[in-house]
Short mmCIF file of N, CA and C in Angstrom, two decimals:
data_model
loop_
_atom_site.label_atom_id
_atom_site.label_comp_id
_atom_site.label_asym_id
_atom_site.label_seq_id
_atom_site.Cartn_x
_atom_site.Cartn_y
_atom_site.Cartn_z
N MET C 1 36.32 -70.34 15.98
CA MET C 1 37.09 -70.02 17.17
C MET C 1 37.35 -68.51 17.19
N SER C 2 37.00 -67.85 18.29
CA SER C 2 37.17 -66.40 18.36
C SER C 2 38.57 -66.03 18.83
N LYS C 3 39.03 -64.88 18.36
CA LYS C 3 40.34 -64.38 18.74
C LYS C 3 40.29 -63.88 20.18
N GLU C 4 41.31 -64.20 20.96
CA GLU C 4 41.36 -63.77 22.35
C GLU C 4 41.55 -62.26 22.43
N GLN C 5 40.77 -61.62 23.29
CA GLN C 5 40.84 -60.16 23.42
C GLN C 5 42.17 -59.74 24.05
N ILE C 6 42.82 -58.78 23.40
CA ILE C 6 44.05 -58.21 23.94
C ILE C 6 43.68 -56.86 24.55
N VAL C 7 44.18 -56.63 25.75
CA VAL C 7 43.82 -55.44 26.50
C VAL C 7 45.07 -54.83 27.13
N GLN C 8 45.00 -53.53 27.34
CA GLN C 8 46.08 -52.85 28.06
C GLN C 8 45.46 -52.22 29.30
N TYR C 9 45.99 -52.60 30.46
CA TYR C 9 45.53 -52.03 31.73
C TYR C 9 46.42 -50.85 32.11
N ILE C 10 45.78 -49.78 32.57
CA ILE C 10 46.47 -48.59 33.06
C ILE C 10 45.89 -48.29 34.43
N VAL C 11 46.76 -48.08 35.40
CA VAL C 11 46.30 -47.83 36.78
C VAL C 11 46.86 -46.49 37.23
N VAL C 12 45.97 -45.60 37.65
CA VAL C 12 46.37 -44.26 38.09
C VAL C 12 46.05 -44.07 39.57
N ARG C 13 46.75 -43.15 40.18
CA ARG C 13 46.52 -42.80 41.59
C ARG C 13 45.45 -41.73 41.68
N SER C 14 44.34 -42.03 42.32
CA SER C 14 43.26 -41.05 42.45
C SER C 14 43.61 -39.95 43.45
N ASP C 15 44.53 -40.22 44.38
CA ASP C 15 44.89 -39.20 45.37
C ASP C 15 45.59 -38.00 44.75
N LEU C 16 46.14 -38.18 43.55
CA LEU C 16 46.79 -37.04 42.90
C LEU C 16 45.79 -35.93 42.63
N LEU C 17 44.57 -36.29 42.29
CA LEU C 17 43.51 -35.29 42.07
C LEU C 17 42.85 -34.88 43.37
N LYS C 18 42.45 -35.88 44.13
CA LYS C 18 41.60 -35.63 45.29
C LYS C 18 42.34 -35.05 46.48
N THR C 19 43.58 -35.45 46.69
CA THR C 19 44.33 -34.99 47.86
C THR C 19 45.39 -33.95 47.49
N LEU C 20 46.08 -34.20 46.38
CA LEU C 20 47.18 -33.32 45.99
C LEU C 20 46.78 -32.24 45.00
N SER C 21 45.50 -32.22 44.62
CA SER C 21 44.91 -31.18 43.77
C SER C 21 45.58 -31.02 42.39
N TRP C 22 45.96 -32.13 41.80
CA TRP C 22 46.47 -32.08 40.43
C TRP C 22 45.33 -31.75 39.47
N PRO C 23 45.62 -31.06 38.38
CA PRO C 23 44.60 -30.88 37.34
C PRO C 23 44.36 -32.23 36.64
N LEU C 24 43.14 -32.45 36.17
CA LEU C 24 42.79 -33.69 35.50
C LEU C 24 43.69 -33.93 34.29
N GLY C 25 43.98 -32.90 33.54
CA GLY C 25 44.83 -33.05 32.37
C GLY C 25 46.22 -33.59 32.70
N ALA C 26 46.75 -33.18 33.83
CA ALA C 26 48.07 -33.66 34.25
C ALA C 26 48.03 -35.17 34.55
N LEU C 27 46.95 -35.61 35.17
CA LEU C 27 46.81 -37.04 35.46
C LEU C 27 46.65 -37.85 34.17
N ILE C 28 45.86 -37.32 33.25
CA ILE C 28 45.70 -37.99 31.96
C ILE C 28 47.04 -38.07 31.24
N ALA C 29 47.83 -37.03 31.31
CA ALA C 29 49.16 -37.04 30.68
C ALA C 29 50.04 -38.14 31.27
N GLN C 30 49.96 -38.34 32.58
CA GLN C 30 50.76 -39.40 33.22
C GLN C 30 50.38 -40.77 32.66
N ALA C 31 49.08 -41.01 32.51
CA ALA C 31 48.61 -42.28 31.96
C ALA C 31 49.07 -42.44 30.51
N CYS C 32 49.03 -41.36 29.75
CA CYS C 32 49.49 -41.41 28.36
C CYS C 32 50.98 -41.71 28.30
N HIS C 33 51.76 -41.09 29.17
CA HIS C 33 53.21 -41.34 29.21
C HIS C 33 53.48 -42.82 29.47
N ALA C 34 52.81 -43.39 30.48
CA ALA C 34 53.04 -44.79 30.85
C ALA C 34 52.63 -45.72 29.72
N ALA C 35 51.46 -45.47 29.10
CA ALA C 35 50.98 -46.33 28.02
C ALA C 35 51.91 -46.27 26.81
N THR C 36 52.36 -45.08 26.48
CA THR C 36 53.27 -44.92 25.35
C THR C 36 54.61 -45.60 25.64
N ALA C 37 55.13 -45.39 26.83
CA ALA C 37 56.44 -45.95 27.19
C ALA C 37 56.42 -47.48 27.17
N VAL C 38 55.40 -48.09 27.75
CA VAL C 38 55.36 -49.56 27.80
C VAL C 38 55.13 -50.14 26.41
N THR C 39 54.37 -49.45 25.59
CA THR C 39 54.16 -49.91 24.21
C THR C 39 55.48 -49.85 23.44
N HIS C 40 56.24 -48.79 23.65
CA HIS C 40 57.55 -48.67 23.00
C HIS C 40 58.52 -49.75 23.51
N GLN C 41 58.57 -49.93 24.82
CA GLN C 41 59.48 -50.92 25.41
C GLN C 41 59.24 -52.32 24.87
N PHE C 42 57.97 -52.66 24.69
CA PHE C 42 57.61 -54.02 24.29
C PHE C 42 57.02 -54.04 22.88
N TYR C 43 57.47 -53.13 22.05
CA TYR C 43 56.94 -52.97 20.70
C TYR C 43 57.06 -54.25 19.88
N GLN C 44 58.14 -54.96 20.02
CA GLN C 44 58.38 -56.17 19.22
C GLN C 44 57.61 -57.39 19.72
N HIS C 45 57.02 -57.32 20.90
CA HIS C 45 56.29 -58.48 21.43
C HIS C 45 55.09 -58.78 20.54
N GLU C 46 54.82 -60.05 20.32
CA GLU C 46 53.73 -60.44 19.41
C GLU C 46 52.37 -59.92 19.89
N ASP C 47 52.14 -59.85 21.18
CA ASP C 47 50.85 -59.32 21.68
C ASP C 47 50.72 -57.83 21.38
N THR C 48 51.83 -57.09 21.53
CA THR C 48 51.81 -55.66 21.21
C THR C 48 51.54 -55.47 19.73
N GLN C 49 52.18 -56.26 18.90
CA GLN C 49 51.97 -56.14 17.46
C GLN C 49 50.52 -56.47 17.09
N ALA C 50 49.95 -57.49 17.71
CA ALA C 50 48.55 -57.85 17.44
C ALA C 50 47.62 -56.72 17.88
N TYR C 51 47.93 -56.11 19.00
CA TYR C 51 47.13 -55.01 19.55
C TYR C 51 47.15 -53.81 18.60
N LEU C 52 48.32 -53.54 18.03
CA LEU C 52 48.49 -52.38 17.16
C LEU C 52 48.00 -52.62 15.73
N CYS C 53 47.72 -53.86 15.39
CA CYS C 53 47.25 -54.18 14.03
C CYS C 53 45.89 -53.56 13.72
N ASP C 54 45.07 -53.40 14.73
CA ASP C 54 43.72 -52.86 14.51
C ASP C 54 43.53 -51.66 15.43
N LEU C 55 44.08 -50.53 15.02
CA LEU C 55 44.06 -49.33 15.87
C LEU C 55 42.67 -48.88 16.28
N ASP C 56 41.68 -49.15 15.45
CA ASP C 56 40.32 -48.72 15.78
C ASP C 56 39.64 -49.62 16.79
N SER C 57 40.30 -50.70 17.17
CA SER C 57 39.70 -51.63 18.14
C SER C 57 40.57 -51.85 19.37
N MET C 58 41.51 -50.95 19.62
CA MET C 58 42.34 -51.10 20.83
C MET C 58 41.44 -51.03 22.05
N HIS C 59 41.76 -51.86 23.05
CA HIS C 59 40.96 -51.89 24.28
C HIS C 59 41.87 -51.58 25.46
N LYS C 60 41.56 -50.50 26.15
CA LYS C 60 42.29 -50.11 27.35
C LYS C 60 41.31 -50.09 28.51
N VAL C 61 41.81 -50.45 29.69
CA VAL C 61 41.01 -50.38 30.90
C VAL C 61 41.79 -49.49 31.87
N VAL C 62 41.17 -48.38 32.28
CA VAL C 62 41.82 -47.45 33.19
C VAL C 62 41.20 -47.63 34.57
N LEU C 63 42.06 -48.05 35.50
CA LEU C 63 41.64 -48.34 36.87
C LEU C 63 42.31 -47.36 37.82
N GLU C 64 41.84 -47.37 39.07
CA GLU C 64 42.44 -46.47 40.05
C GLU C 64 42.84 -47.19 41.32
N VAL C 65 43.87 -46.65 41.93
CA VAL C 65 44.24 -46.98 43.30
C VAL C 65 44.18 -45.66 44.06
N LYS C 66 44.07 -45.74 45.36
CA LYS C 66 43.90 -44.52 46.15
C LYS C 66 45.20 -43.86 46.57
N THR C 67 46.29 -44.63 46.61
CA THR C 67 47.53 -44.09 47.17
C THR C 67 48.76 -44.60 46.42
N GLU C 68 49.87 -43.96 46.66
CA GLU C 68 51.15 -44.43 46.11
C GLU C 68 51.48 -45.82 46.64
N ALA C 69 51.20 -46.06 47.92
CA ALA C 69 51.48 -47.37 48.51
C ALA C 69 50.72 -48.49 47.79
N GLU C 70 49.47 -48.23 47.42
CA GLU C 70 48.69 -49.23 46.69
C GLU C 70 49.28 -49.46 45.30
N LEU C 71 49.75 -48.41 44.67
CA LEU C 71 50.35 -48.54 43.34
C LEU C 71 51.64 -49.35 43.40
N THR C 72 52.47 -49.08 44.37
CA THR C 72 53.73 -49.82 44.49
C THR C 72 53.48 -51.27 44.90
N ALA C 73 52.44 -51.51 45.69
CA ALA C 73 52.09 -52.90 46.05
C ALA C 73 51.63 -53.66 44.81
N LEU C 74 50.85 -53.00 43.96
CA LEU C 74 50.43 -53.63 42.71
C LEU C 74 51.64 -53.93 41.84
N GLU C 75 52.57 -52.99 41.75
CA GLU C 75 53.76 -53.24 40.95
C GLU C 75 54.53 -54.46 41.48
N SER C 76 54.60 -54.60 42.78
CA SER C 76 55.29 -55.77 43.35
C SER C 76 54.64 -57.07 42.90
N LYS C 77 53.31 -57.10 42.85
CA LYS C 77 52.59 -58.29 42.38
C LYS C 77 52.87 -58.55 40.90
N LEU C 78 52.94 -57.48 40.11
CA LEU C 78 53.23 -57.64 38.69
C LEU C 78 54.65 -58.17 38.49
N ILE C 79 55.59 -57.67 39.26
CA ILE C 79 56.97 -58.15 39.18
C ILE C 79 57.03 -59.63 39.56
N GLU C 80 56.36 -59.96 40.65
CA GLU C 80 56.32 -61.35 41.12
C GLU C 80 55.71 -62.27 40.05
N GLY C 81 54.71 -61.78 39.34
CA GLY C 81 54.06 -62.56 38.30
C GLY C 81 54.72 -62.45 36.93
N ALA C 82 55.83 -61.76 36.85
CA ALA C 82 56.57 -61.56 35.59
C ALA C 82 55.69 -60.91 34.52
N VAL C 83 54.89 -59.93 34.94
CA VAL C 83 54.02 -59.19 34.02
C VAL C 83 54.77 -57.95 33.55
N ASP C 84 54.92 -57.82 32.24
CA ASP C 84 55.63 -56.68 31.66
C ASP C 84 54.81 -55.41 31.88
N HIS C 85 55.47 -54.39 32.41
CA HIS C 85 54.77 -53.13 32.72
C HIS C 85 55.77 -51.99 32.80
N LYS C 86 55.23 -50.80 32.92
CA LYS C 86 56.05 -49.60 33.12
C LYS C 86 55.41 -48.76 34.21
N MET C 87 56.17 -48.53 35.27
CA MET C 87 55.74 -47.60 36.31
C MET C 87 56.21 -46.22 35.87
N TRP C 88 55.28 -45.27 35.78
CA TRP C 88 55.67 -43.92 35.39
C TRP C 88 56.05 -43.14 36.64
N ILE C 89 57.25 -42.58 36.65
CA ILE C 89 57.78 -41.82 37.78
C ILE C 89 57.85 -40.36 37.36
N GLU C 90 57.07 -39.53 38.01
CA GLU C 90 57.05 -38.09 37.70
C GLU C 90 58.34 -37.44 38.17
N GLN C 91 58.91 -36.64 37.28
CA GLN C 91 60.14 -35.91 37.58
C GLN C 91 59.86 -34.42 37.56
N PRO C 92 60.47 -33.61 38.35
CA PRO C 92 61.61 -33.93 39.21
C PRO C 92 61.20 -34.43 40.60
N GLU C 93 59.90 -34.58 40.84
CA GLU C 93 59.44 -34.99 42.17
C GLU C 93 59.88 -36.41 42.53
N ASN C 94 60.06 -37.26 41.49
CA ASN C 94 60.52 -38.63 41.67
C ASN C 94 59.54 -39.50 42.45
N TYR C 95 58.25 -39.39 42.10
CA TYR C 95 57.30 -40.32 42.71
C TYR C 95 56.40 -40.95 41.66
N PRO C 96 56.00 -42.19 41.95
CA PRO C 96 55.17 -42.94 41.00
C PRO C 96 53.78 -42.33 40.88
N THR C 97 53.31 -42.21 39.64
CA THR C 97 51.98 -41.64 39.41
C THR C 97 51.00 -42.64 38.82
N CYS C 98 51.50 -43.55 38.00
CA CYS C 98 50.63 -44.56 37.39
C CYS C 98 51.49 -45.66 36.80
N LEU C 99 50.83 -46.72 36.40
CA LEU C 99 51.55 -47.77 35.69
C LEU C 99 50.67 -48.31 34.58
N ALA C 100 51.33 -48.87 33.59
CA ALA C 100 50.62 -49.48 32.46
C ALA C 100 51.30 -50.81 32.16
N VAL C 101 50.49 -51.81 31.82
CA VAL C 101 51.05 -53.07 31.36
C VAL C 101 51.07 -53.04 29.83
N ARG C 102 51.95 -53.81 29.25
CA ARG C 102 51.94 -53.92 27.80
C ARG C 102 50.64 -54.63 27.42
N PRO C 103 50.25 -54.54 26.17
CA PRO C 103 49.05 -55.27 25.76
C PRO C 103 49.23 -56.78 26.01
N TYR C 104 48.21 -57.37 26.63
CA TYR C 104 48.20 -58.79 26.97
C TYR C 104 46.85 -59.39 26.60
N PRO C 105 46.82 -60.69 26.33
CA PRO C 105 45.51 -61.36 26.30
C PRO C 105 44.88 -61.20 27.69
N LYS C 106 43.66 -60.75 27.71
CA LYS C 106 42.98 -60.41 28.96
C LYS C 106 43.06 -61.52 30.01
N ALA C 107 42.86 -62.75 29.58
CA ALA C 107 42.84 -63.87 30.52
C ALA C 107 44.17 -64.06 31.25
N GLN C 108 45.26 -63.59 30.66
CA GLN C 108 46.58 -63.76 31.29
C GLN C 108 46.83 -62.79 32.44
N VAL C 109 46.18 -61.63 32.42
CA VAL C 109 46.54 -60.61 33.41
C VAL C 109 45.38 -60.07 34.24
N GLN C 110 44.15 -60.37 33.89
CA GLN C 110 43.04 -59.73 34.59
C GLN C 110 43.03 -60.03 36.09
N LYS C 111 43.58 -61.17 36.51
CA LYS C 111 43.58 -61.52 37.93
C LYS C 111 44.35 -60.50 38.78
N TYR C 112 45.34 -59.83 38.21
CA TYR C 112 46.12 -58.85 38.96
C TYR C 112 45.34 -57.57 39.25
N PHE C 113 44.24 -57.39 38.53
CA PHE C 113 43.49 -56.14 38.63
C PHE C 113 42.12 -56.33 39.28
N LYS C 114 41.83 -57.56 39.70
CA LYS C 114 40.56 -57.82 40.39
C LYS C 114 40.49 -56.97 41.65
N GLY C 115 39.35 -56.41 41.92
CA GLY C 115 39.18 -55.60 43.12
C GLY C 115 39.46 -54.12 42.90
N LEU C 116 40.11 -53.78 41.79
CA LEU C 116 40.35 -52.36 41.50
C LEU C 116 39.12 -51.82 40.75
N LYS C 117 38.82 -50.58 40.99
CA LYS C 117 37.68 -49.95 40.36
C LYS C 117 38.10 -49.20 39.11
N LEU C 118 37.15 -49.10 38.18
CA LEU C 118 37.38 -48.25 37.02
C LEU C 118 37.62 -46.84 37.51
N TYR C 119 38.55 -46.14 36.86
CA TYR C 119 38.81 -44.77 37.25
C TYR C 119 37.60 -43.91 36.91
N LYS C 120 37.19 -43.08 37.84
CA LYS C 120 36.20 -42.07 37.55
C LYS C 120 36.52 -40.85 38.39
N ASN C 121 36.36 -39.71 37.78
CA ASN C 121 36.71 -38.45 38.41
C ASN C 121 35.64 -38.02 39.39
#
């Protein structure tokens, strides 16, 4: 019997680069902030612990949405589905830049990300 794959999904806003002219490094930092924060928030969860047990095999999927509205709509679906996540809010501007879910067995959460594309610059 094979072990179920644990994955962490991270979703970033592509408009930050394409429309608002953010540097790529700034967008990557937002994703890192969200991933770190959600891992810390849910550190004691058994899925997070299993994910962190094999650091060389962590699996992350970085996806994109085109706008803030799409990101907040996705968050609403995650809230409705009781999916643990962290929306990263950039300060002092106070707007959402990306979100990350805690590590989950892929089969439990992949349905929320269907239709989203892998992030590519």
